[in-house]
Short mmCIF file of C-alpha atoms and ligand atoms in Angstrom, two decimals:
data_model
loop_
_atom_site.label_atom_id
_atom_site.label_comp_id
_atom_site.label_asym_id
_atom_site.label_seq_id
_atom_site.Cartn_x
_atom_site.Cartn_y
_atom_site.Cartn_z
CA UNK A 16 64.15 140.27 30.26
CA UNK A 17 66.35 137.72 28.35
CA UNK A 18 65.08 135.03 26.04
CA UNK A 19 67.14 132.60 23.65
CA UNK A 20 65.40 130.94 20.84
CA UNK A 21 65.13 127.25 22.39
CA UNK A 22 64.52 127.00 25.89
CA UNK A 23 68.07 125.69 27.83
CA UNK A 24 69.02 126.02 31.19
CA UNK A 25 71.36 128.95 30.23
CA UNK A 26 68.29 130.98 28.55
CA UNK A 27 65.75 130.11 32.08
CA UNK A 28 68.21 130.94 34.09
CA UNK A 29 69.64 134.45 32.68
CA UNK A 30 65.33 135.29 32.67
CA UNK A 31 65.06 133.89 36.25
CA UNK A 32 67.74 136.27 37.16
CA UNK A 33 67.03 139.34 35.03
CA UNK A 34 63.93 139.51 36.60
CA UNK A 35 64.95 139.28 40.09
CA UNK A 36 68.03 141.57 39.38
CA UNK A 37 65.09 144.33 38.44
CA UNK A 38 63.34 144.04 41.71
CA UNK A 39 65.03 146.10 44.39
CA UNK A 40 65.39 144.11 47.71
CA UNK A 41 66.88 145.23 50.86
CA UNK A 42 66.22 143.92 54.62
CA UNK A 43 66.11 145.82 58.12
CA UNK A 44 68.35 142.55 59.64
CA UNK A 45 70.57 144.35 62.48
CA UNK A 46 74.44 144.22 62.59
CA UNK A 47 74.06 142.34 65.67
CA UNK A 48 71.11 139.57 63.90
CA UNK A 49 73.59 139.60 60.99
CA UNK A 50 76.80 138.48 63.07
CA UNK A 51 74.84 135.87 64.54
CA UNK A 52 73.19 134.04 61.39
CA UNK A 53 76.73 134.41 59.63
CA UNK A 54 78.63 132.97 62.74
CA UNK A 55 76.12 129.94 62.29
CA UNK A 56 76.19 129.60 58.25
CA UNK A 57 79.95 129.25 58.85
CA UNK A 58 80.29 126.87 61.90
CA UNK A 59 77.31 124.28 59.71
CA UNK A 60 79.70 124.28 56.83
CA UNK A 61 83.11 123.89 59.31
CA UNK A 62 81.13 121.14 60.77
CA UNK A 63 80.40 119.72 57.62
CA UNK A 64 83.76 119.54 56.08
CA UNK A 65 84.88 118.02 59.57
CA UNK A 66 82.39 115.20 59.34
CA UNK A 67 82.64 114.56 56.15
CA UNK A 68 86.18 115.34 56.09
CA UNK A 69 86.36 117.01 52.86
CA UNK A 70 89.28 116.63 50.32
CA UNK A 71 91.09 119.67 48.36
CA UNK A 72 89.54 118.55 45.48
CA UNK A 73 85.83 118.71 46.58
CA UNK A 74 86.46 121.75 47.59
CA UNK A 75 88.10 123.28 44.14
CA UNK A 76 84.81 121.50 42.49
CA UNK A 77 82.63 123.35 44.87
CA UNK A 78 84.66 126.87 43.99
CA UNK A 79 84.06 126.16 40.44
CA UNK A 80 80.35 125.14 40.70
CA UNK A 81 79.69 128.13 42.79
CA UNK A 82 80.96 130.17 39.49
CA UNK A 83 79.21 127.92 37.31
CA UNK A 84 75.83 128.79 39.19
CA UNK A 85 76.47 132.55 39.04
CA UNK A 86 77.90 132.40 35.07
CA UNK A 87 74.42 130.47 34.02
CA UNK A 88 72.42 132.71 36.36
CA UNK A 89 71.04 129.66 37.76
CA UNK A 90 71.51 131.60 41.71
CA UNK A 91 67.15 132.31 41.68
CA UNK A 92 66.39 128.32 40.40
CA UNK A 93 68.40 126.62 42.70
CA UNK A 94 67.80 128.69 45.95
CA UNK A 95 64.17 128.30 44.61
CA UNK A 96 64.52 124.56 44.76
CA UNK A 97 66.77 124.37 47.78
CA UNK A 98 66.04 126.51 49.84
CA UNK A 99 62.93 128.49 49.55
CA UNK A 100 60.91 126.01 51.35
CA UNK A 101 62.29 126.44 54.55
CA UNK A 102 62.12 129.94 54.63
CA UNK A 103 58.43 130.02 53.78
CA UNK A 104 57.90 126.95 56.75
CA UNK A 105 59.75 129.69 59.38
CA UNK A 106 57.74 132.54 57.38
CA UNK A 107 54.14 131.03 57.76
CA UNK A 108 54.87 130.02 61.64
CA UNK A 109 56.60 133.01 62.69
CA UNK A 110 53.37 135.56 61.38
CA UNK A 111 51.28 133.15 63.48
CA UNK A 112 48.86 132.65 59.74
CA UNK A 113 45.62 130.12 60.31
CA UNK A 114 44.10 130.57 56.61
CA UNK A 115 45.40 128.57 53.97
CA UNK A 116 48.98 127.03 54.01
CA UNK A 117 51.52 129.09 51.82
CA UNK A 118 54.15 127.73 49.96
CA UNK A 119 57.19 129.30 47.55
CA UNK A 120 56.57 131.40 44.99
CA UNK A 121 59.86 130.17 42.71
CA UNK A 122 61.72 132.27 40.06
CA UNK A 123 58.73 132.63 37.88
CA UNK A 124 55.92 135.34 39.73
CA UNK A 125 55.52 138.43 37.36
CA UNK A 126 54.10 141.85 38.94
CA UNK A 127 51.05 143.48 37.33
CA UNK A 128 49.68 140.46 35.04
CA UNK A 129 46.37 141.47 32.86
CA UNK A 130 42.74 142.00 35.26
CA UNK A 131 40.33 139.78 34.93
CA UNK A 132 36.50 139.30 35.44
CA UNK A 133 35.62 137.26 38.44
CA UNK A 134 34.38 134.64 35.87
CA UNK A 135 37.12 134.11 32.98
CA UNK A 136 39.17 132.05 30.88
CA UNK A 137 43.09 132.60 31.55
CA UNK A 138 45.19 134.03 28.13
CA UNK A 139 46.51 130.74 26.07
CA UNK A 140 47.44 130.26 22.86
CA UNK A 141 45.22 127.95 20.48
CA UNK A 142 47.69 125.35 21.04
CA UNK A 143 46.86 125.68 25.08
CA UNK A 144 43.01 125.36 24.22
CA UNK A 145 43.73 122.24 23.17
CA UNK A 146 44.72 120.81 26.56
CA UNK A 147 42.19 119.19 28.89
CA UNK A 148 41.27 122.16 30.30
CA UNK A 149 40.66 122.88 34.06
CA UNK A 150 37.36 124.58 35.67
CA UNK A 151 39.23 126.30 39.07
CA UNK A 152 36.77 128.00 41.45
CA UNK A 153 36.25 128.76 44.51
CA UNK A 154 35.95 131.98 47.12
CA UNK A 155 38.17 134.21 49.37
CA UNK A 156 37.08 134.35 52.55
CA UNK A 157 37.98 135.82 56.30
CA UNK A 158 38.93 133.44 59.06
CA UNK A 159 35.18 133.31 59.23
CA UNK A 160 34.36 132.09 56.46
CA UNK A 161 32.80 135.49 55.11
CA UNK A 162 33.87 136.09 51.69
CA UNK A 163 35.90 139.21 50.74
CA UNK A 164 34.66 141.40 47.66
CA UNK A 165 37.47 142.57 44.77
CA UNK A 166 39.55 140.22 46.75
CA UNK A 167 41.95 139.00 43.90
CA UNK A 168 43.69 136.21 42.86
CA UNK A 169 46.72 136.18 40.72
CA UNK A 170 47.27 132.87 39.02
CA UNK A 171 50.16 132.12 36.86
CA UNK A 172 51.24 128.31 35.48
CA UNK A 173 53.19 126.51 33.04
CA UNK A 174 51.88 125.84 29.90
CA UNK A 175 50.85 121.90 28.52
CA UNK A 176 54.85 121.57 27.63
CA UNK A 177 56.01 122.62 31.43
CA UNK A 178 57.16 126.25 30.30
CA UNK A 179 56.56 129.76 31.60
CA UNK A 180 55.16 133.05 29.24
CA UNK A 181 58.59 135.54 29.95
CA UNK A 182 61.40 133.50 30.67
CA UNK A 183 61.21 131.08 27.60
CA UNK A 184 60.56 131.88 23.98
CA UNK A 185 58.14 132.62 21.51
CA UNK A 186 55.33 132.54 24.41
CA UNK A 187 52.96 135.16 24.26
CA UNK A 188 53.65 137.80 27.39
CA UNK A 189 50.70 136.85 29.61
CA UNK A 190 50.01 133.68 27.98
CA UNK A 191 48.31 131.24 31.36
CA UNK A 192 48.72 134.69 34.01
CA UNK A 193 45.95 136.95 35.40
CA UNK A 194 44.61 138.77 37.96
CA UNK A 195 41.37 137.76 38.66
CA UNK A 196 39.03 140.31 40.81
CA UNK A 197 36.69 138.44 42.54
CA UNK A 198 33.09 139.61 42.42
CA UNK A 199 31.20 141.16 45.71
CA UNK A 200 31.26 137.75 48.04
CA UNK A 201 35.06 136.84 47.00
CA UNK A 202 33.96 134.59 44.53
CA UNK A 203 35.88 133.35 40.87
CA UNK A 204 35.59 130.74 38.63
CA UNK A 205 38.61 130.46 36.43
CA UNK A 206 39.17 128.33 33.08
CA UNK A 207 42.00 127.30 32.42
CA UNK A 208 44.14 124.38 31.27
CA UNK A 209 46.01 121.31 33.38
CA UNK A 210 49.61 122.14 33.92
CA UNK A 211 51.99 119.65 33.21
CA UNK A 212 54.32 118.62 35.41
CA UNK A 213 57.71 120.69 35.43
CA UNK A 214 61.65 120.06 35.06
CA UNK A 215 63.62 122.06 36.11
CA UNK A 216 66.25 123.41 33.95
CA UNK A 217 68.83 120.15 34.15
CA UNK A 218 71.47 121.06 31.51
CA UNK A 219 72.77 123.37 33.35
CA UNK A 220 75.06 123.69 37.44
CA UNK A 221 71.43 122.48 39.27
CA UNK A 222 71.36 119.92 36.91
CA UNK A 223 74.81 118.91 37.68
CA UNK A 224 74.15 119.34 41.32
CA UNK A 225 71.07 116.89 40.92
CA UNK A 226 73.01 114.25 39.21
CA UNK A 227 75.51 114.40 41.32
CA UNK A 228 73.62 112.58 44.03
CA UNK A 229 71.47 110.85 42.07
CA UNK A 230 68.66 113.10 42.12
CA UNK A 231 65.48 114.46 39.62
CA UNK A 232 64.50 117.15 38.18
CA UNK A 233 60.96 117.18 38.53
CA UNK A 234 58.19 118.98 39.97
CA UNK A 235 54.49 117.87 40.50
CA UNK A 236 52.34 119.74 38.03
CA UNK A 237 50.90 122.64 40.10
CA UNK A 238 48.97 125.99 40.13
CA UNK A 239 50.96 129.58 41.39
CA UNK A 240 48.86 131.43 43.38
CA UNK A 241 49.11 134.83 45.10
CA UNK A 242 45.60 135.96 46.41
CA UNK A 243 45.03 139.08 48.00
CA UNK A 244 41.94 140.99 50.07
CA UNK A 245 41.41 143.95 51.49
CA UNK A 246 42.43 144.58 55.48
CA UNK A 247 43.92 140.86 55.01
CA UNK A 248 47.59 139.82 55.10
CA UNK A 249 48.47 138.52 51.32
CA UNK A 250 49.27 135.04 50.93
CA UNK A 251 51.50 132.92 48.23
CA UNK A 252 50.76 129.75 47.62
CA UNK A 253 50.63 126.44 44.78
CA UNK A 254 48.07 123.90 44.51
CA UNK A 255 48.97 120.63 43.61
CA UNK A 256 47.12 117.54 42.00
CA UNK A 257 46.25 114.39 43.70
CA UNK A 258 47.75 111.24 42.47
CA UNK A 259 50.34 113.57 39.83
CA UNK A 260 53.24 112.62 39.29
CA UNK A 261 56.23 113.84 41.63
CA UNK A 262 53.60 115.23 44.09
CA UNK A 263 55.39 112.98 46.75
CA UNK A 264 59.10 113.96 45.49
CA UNK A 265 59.08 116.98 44.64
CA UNK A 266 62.57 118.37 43.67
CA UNK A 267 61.86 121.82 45.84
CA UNK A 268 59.83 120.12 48.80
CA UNK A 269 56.82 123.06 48.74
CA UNK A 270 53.93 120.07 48.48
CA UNK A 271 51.55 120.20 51.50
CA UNK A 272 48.71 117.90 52.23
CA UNK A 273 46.35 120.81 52.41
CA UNK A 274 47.09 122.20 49.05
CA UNK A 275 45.81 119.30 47.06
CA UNK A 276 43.38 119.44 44.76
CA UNK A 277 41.31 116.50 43.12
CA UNK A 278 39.69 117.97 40.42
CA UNK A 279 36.47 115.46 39.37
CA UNK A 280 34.84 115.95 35.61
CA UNK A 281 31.17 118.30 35.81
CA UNK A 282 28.01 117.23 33.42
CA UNK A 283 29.95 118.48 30.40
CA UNK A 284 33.18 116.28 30.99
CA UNK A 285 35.00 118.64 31.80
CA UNK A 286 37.57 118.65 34.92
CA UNK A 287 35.96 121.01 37.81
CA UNK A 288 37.32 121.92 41.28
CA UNK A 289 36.47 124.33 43.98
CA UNK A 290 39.35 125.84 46.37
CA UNK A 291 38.16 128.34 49.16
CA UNK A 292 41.42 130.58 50.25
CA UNK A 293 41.02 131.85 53.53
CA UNK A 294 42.74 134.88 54.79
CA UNK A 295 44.06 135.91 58.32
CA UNK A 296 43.40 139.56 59.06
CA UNK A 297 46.27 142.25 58.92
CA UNK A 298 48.06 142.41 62.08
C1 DHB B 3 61.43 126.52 40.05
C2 DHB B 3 60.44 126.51 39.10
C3 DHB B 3 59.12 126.51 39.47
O1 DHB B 3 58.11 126.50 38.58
C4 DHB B 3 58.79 126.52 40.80
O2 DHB B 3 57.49 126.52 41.09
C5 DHB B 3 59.77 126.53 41.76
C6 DHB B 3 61.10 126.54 41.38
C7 DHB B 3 62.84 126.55 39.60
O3 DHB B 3 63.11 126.23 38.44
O4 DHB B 3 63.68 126.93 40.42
FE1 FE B 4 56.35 126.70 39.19
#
């Protein structure tokens, strides 16, 4: 995995895609399935250069933008941004799932983060302790209601400044990721601190894409999620924070109404809010 010294688009993106290039993917899609989702890719874009009736020269800036994306390694942010959404809308309603709403996971989800206690305080820096921090709890349940022991959650977030541990630099590895094993009735209490809302990477081809219709780079500040429990299908998810900025514009269109949270300060002062997962059985 790639870092630069200051965080740019070109050192995000080259992480972003180092990391993805590691993970081996491959899919069972048919020759037949294949034809027929190509066929359509190409007769959207014939229709769009038809309707739009596209010049020579917006399609040499396309060519070169396409290389720009691939030369930055920018390929896992923007199809994170632009795309991921709607596959996880077609992936959540074609599984049939009732539990709690997913959404993307993004370029940023690391395998195998540190295990930790049911009732813990994420890895952060001194400089992260000094954040407002953020009491997270809740339980992982069945469909009815039943909570699931060692069900875990895997949490990782951006840090106070809107940056990742791995993929920009001089952030410890694990810094704001865990596992966290819930405790015999699927429940965890997790400190931690408020995320910041995040920009994406702008000085780079999907900041140039966003500019180029007037656009922003923003995210709403938000919790990653992946929470898992035994004989239960897996779920990915972020929670959100009402009233935070972007929440109603996000730049990669994963906020649901569901996955809101509005965290209210506990007898110490201190920001507190409980989140119940709920997980569909395995099919
Ligand atoms: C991107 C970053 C995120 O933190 C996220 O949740 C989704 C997408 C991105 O830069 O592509
Ligand atoms: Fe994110």
């Amino acid at each position: 995995m790639t870092t630069t010294e200051n965080p740019t688009a070109f050192g995000s993106g080259n992480a972003a895609t180092d990391k993805f290039k590691s993970e081996r993917v491959s899919s069972d899609t048919s020759v037949e399935r294949a034809g027929a989702i190509i066929k359509d890719v190409l007769r959207s874009l014939a229709d769009v250069v038809h309707k739009h009736q596209v010049t020579y020269d917006e399609y040499r800036v396309l060519k070169q933008w396409l290389i720009d994306v691939g030369e930055y390694g920018e390929w896992p942010l923007w199809l994170d941004v632009f795309v991921e959404h709607e596959v996880e809308a077609v992936h959540y309603d074609r599984n049939n799932y009732s539990g709690t709403k997913g959404s993307i996971e993004g370029p940023y989800y690391v395998e195998g983060s540190p295990k930790l206690p049911s009732k813990c305080t994420m890895p952060m820096r001194e400089k992260d302790a000094a954040a407002p921090s953020l009491i997270f709890k809740g339980q992982v349940t069945d469909l009815d209601g039943k909570g699931l022991p060692g069900a875990t959650v895997e949490l990782w977030h951006a840090d106070e400044d809107g940056f990742y541990s791995r993929f920009a630099p001089g952030i410890p590895e694990w810094n704001l990721r865990g596992t966290i094993v819930c405790d015999d009735n699927g429940f965890f209490e997790i400190t931690t601190l408020e995320p910041a809302p995040y920009k994406i990477p702008a000085d780079g081809p999907t900041g140039w894409f966003i500019d180029s219709f007037g656009g922003h780079p923003w995210r709403p500040a938000h919790l990653h999620l992946m929470v898992k429990g035994a004989g239960h299908r897996s779920i990915t998810t972020q929670l959100y924070f009402k009233d935070g900025d972007w929440v109603d514009s996000d730049v990669a269109s994963a906020t649901k109404p569901e996955l809101i949270l509005d965290p209210q300060p506990n007898a110490d002062g201190v920001a507190e809010v409980t989140y119940n997962f709920v997980l569909d059985p395995e099919a």
